[in-house]
CSV table of C-alpha atoms in Angstrom, one decimal:
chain,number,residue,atom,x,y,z
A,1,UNK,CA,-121.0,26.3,114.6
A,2,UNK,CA,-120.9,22.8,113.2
A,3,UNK,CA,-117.9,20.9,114.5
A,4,UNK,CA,-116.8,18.0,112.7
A,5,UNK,CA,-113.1,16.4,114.9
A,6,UNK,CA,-113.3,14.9,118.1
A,7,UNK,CA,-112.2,16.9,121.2
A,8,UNK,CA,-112.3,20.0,118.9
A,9,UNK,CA,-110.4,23.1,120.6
A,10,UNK,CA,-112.0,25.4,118.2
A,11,UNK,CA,-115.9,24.0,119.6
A,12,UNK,CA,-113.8,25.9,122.9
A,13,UNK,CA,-113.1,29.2,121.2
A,14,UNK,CA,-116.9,29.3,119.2
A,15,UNK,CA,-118.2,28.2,123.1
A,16,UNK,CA,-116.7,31.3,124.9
A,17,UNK,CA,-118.1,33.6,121.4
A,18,UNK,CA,-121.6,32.4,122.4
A,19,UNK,CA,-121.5,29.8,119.5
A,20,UNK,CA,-123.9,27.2,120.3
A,21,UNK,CA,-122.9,23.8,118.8
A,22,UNK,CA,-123.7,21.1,116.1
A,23,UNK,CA,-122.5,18.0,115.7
A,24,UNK,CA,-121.7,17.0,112.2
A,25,UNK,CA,-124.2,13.9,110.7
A,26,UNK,CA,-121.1,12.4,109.2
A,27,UNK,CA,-119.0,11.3,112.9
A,28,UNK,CA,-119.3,8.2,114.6
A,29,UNK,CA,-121.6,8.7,118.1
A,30,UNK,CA,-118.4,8.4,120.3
A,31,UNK,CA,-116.9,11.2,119.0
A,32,UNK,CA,-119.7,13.5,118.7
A,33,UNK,CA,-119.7,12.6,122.2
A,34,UNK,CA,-116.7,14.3,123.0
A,35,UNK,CA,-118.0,17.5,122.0
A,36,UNK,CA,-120.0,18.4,125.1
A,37,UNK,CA,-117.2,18.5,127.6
A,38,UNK,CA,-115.5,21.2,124.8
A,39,UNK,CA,-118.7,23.2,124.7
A,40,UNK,CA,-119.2,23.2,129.1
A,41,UNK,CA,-115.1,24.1,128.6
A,42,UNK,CA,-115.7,27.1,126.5
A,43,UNK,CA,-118.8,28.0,128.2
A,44,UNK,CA,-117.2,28.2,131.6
A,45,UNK,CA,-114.3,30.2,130.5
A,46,UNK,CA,-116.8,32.6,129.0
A,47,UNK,CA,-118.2,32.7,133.2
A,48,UNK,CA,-121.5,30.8,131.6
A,49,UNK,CA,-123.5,27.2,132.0
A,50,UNK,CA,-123.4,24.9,129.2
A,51,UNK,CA,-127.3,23.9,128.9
A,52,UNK,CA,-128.2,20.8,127.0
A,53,UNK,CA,-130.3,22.7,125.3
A,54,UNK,CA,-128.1,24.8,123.1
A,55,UNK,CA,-126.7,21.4,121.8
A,56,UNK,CA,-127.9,20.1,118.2
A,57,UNK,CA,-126.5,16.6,116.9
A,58,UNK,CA,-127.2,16.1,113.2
A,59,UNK,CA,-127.8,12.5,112.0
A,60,UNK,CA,-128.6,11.1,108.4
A,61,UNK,CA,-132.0,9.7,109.3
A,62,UNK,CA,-134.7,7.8,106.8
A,63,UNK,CA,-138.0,6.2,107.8
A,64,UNK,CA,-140.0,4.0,105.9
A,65,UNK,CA,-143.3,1.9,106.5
A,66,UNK,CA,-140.9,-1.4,106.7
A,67,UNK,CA,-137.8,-2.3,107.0
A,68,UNK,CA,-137.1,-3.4,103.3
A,69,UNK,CA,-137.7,-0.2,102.0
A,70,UNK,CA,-135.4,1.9,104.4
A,71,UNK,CA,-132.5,-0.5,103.6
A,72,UNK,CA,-132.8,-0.6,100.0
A,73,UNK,CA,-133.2,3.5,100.1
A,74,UNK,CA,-130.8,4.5,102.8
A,75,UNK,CA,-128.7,1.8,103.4
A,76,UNK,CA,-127.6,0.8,99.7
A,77,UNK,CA,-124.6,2.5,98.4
A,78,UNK,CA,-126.6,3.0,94.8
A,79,UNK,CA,-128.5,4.9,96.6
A,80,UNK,CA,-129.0,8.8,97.2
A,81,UNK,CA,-127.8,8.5,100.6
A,82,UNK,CA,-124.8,6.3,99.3
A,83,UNK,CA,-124.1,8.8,97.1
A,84,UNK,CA,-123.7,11.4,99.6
A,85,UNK,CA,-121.6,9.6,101.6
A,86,UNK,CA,-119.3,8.3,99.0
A,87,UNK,CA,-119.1,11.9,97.7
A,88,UNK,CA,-117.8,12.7,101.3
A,89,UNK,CA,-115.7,9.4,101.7
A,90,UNK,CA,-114.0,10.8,98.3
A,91,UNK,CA,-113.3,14.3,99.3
A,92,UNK,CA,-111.9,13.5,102.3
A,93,UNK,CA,-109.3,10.9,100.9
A,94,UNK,CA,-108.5,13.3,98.5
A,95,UNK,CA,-107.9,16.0,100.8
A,96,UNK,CA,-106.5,14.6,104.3
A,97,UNK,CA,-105.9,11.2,103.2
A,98,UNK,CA,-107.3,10.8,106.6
A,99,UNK,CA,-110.8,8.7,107.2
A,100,UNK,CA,-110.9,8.3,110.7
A,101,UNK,CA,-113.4,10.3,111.9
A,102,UNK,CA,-115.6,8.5,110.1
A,103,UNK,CA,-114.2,5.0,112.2
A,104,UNK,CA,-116.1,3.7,115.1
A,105,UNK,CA,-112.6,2.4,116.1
A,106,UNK,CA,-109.8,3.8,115.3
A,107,UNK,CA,-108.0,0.9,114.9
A,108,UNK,CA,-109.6,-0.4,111.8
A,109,UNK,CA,-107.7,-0.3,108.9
A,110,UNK,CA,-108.0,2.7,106.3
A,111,UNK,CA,-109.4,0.5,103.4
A,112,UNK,CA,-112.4,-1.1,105.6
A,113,UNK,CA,-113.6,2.7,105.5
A,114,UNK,CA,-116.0,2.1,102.7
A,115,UNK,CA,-119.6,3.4,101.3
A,116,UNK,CA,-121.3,0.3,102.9
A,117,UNK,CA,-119.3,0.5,106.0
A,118,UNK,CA,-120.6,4.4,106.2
A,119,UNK,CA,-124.3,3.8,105.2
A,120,UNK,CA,-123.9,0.6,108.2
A,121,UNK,CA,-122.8,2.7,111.0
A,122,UNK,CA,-123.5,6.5,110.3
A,123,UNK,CA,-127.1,6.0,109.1
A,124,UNK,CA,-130.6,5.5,110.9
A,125,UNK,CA,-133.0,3.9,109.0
A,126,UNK,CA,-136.0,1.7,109.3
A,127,UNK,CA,-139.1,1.3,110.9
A,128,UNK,CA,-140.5,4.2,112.9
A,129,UNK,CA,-140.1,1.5,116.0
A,130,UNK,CA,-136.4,0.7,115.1
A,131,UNK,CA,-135.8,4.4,114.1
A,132,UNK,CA,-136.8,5.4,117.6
A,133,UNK,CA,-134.5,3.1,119.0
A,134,UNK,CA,-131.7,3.7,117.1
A,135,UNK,CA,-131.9,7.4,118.3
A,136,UNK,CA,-132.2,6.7,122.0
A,137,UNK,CA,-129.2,4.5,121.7
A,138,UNK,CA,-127.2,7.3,119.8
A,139,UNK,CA,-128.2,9.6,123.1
A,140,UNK,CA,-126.7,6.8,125.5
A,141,UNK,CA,-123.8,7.1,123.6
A,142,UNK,CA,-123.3,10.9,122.9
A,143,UNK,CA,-125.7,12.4,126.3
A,144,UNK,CA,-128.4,14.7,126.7
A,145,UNK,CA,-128.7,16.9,123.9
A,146,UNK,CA,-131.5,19.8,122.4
A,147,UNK,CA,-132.1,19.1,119.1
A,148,UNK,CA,-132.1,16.3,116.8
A,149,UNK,CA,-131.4,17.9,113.4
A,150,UNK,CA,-132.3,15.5,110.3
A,151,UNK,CA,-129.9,15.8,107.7
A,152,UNK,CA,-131.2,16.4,104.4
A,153,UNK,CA,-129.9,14.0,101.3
A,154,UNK,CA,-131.1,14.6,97.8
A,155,UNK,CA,-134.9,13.1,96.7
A,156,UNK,CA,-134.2,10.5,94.6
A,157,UNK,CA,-137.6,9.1,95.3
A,158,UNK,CA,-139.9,12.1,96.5
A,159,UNK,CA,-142.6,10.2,97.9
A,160,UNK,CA,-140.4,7.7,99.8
A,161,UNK,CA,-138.7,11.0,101.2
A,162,UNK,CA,-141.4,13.0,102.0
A,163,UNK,CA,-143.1,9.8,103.8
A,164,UNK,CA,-140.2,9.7,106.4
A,165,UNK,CA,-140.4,12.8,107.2
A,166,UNK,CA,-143.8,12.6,107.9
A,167,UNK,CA,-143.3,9.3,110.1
A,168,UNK,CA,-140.5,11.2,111.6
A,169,UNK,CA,-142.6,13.7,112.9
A,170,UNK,CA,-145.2,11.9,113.8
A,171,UNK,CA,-144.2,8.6,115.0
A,172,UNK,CA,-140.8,8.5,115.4
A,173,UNK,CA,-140.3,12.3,117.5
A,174,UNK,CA,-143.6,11.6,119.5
A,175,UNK,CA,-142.0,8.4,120.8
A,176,UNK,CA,-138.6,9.7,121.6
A,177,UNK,CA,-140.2,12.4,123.7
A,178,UNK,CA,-142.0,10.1,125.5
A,179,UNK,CA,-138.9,7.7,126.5
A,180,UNK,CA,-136.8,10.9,127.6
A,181,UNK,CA,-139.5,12.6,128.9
A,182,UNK,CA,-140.0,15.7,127.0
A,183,UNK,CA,-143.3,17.4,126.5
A,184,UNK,CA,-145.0,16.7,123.2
């Protein structure tokens, strides 16, 4: 089940189904954070152990050979990953009115919520080096998790997208294992 709100009570009721969990690519690391606790909740009122394991985090990811190119692909709201994200900026407004899952701080004022405030601080992108880090930091933030799920955005450049996922694969996932020590 994915789950897309903080300290969701329905990630409780999908735990004690057997529902194992995703965390949405679109939420801030603190709040997909908050999930866990909710899953081991559900999970123990079903009489079972949460494991670690059964927990998938999705994350808008892009990896290029330099830094230059991941910023101007993934991190510019002209951009296919812009796009997305304005997409979902706009059908959220439209619908809720209500942005702040997508806030890092929930104090920060409605119209700050922007494209390029999104692309900043809900996308990893860069090197393979930097992309590594930026996904060890996101599991310091949101704890021990299974899988890493790569969300996918639309091709606007088919080479430049099938190139990350190649480096993702094998630079980027090869050195993440090694820091948390998971077999290759």
């Amino acid at each position: 089940v994915t789950v897309v709100v903080p300290h969701s009570k329905g990630l409780v009721a999908a735990a004690q189904r057997g529902w194992t969990p995703i965390s949405a690519n679109f939420l801030q690391p603190q709040w997909a954070a908050t999930h866990w606790p909710m899953y081991q909740q559900g999970c123990a009122l079903a009489g079972r152990t949460a494991q670690p394991s059964d927990w998938r985090v999705c994350k808008s990811i892009f990896v290029a050979d330099d830094e230059a190119t991941a910023r101007r692909y993934a991190k510019s709201a002209d951009g296919p990953y812009g796009f997305y994200f304005w997409n979902l900026l706009t059908k959220r407004k439209s619908s809720t009115g209500n942005v702040d899952i997508f806030k890092h701080d929930l104090a920060l004022p409605e119209a700050a919520v922007t494209v390029e405030y999104m692309l900043e601080h809900l996308v990893i992108a860069g090197t393979p080096a930097s992309v590594a880090e930026q996904i060890l930091a996101l599991r310091e933030t949101v704890g021990d998790f299974g899988t890493l799920l790569y969300c996918g955005h639309d091709w606007a450049d088919a080479k430049l997208a099938r190139r990350s996922m190649e480096l993702m694969a094998e630079k980027v996932m090869p050195e993440v294992n090694r820091a948390i020590g998971t077999p290759q």
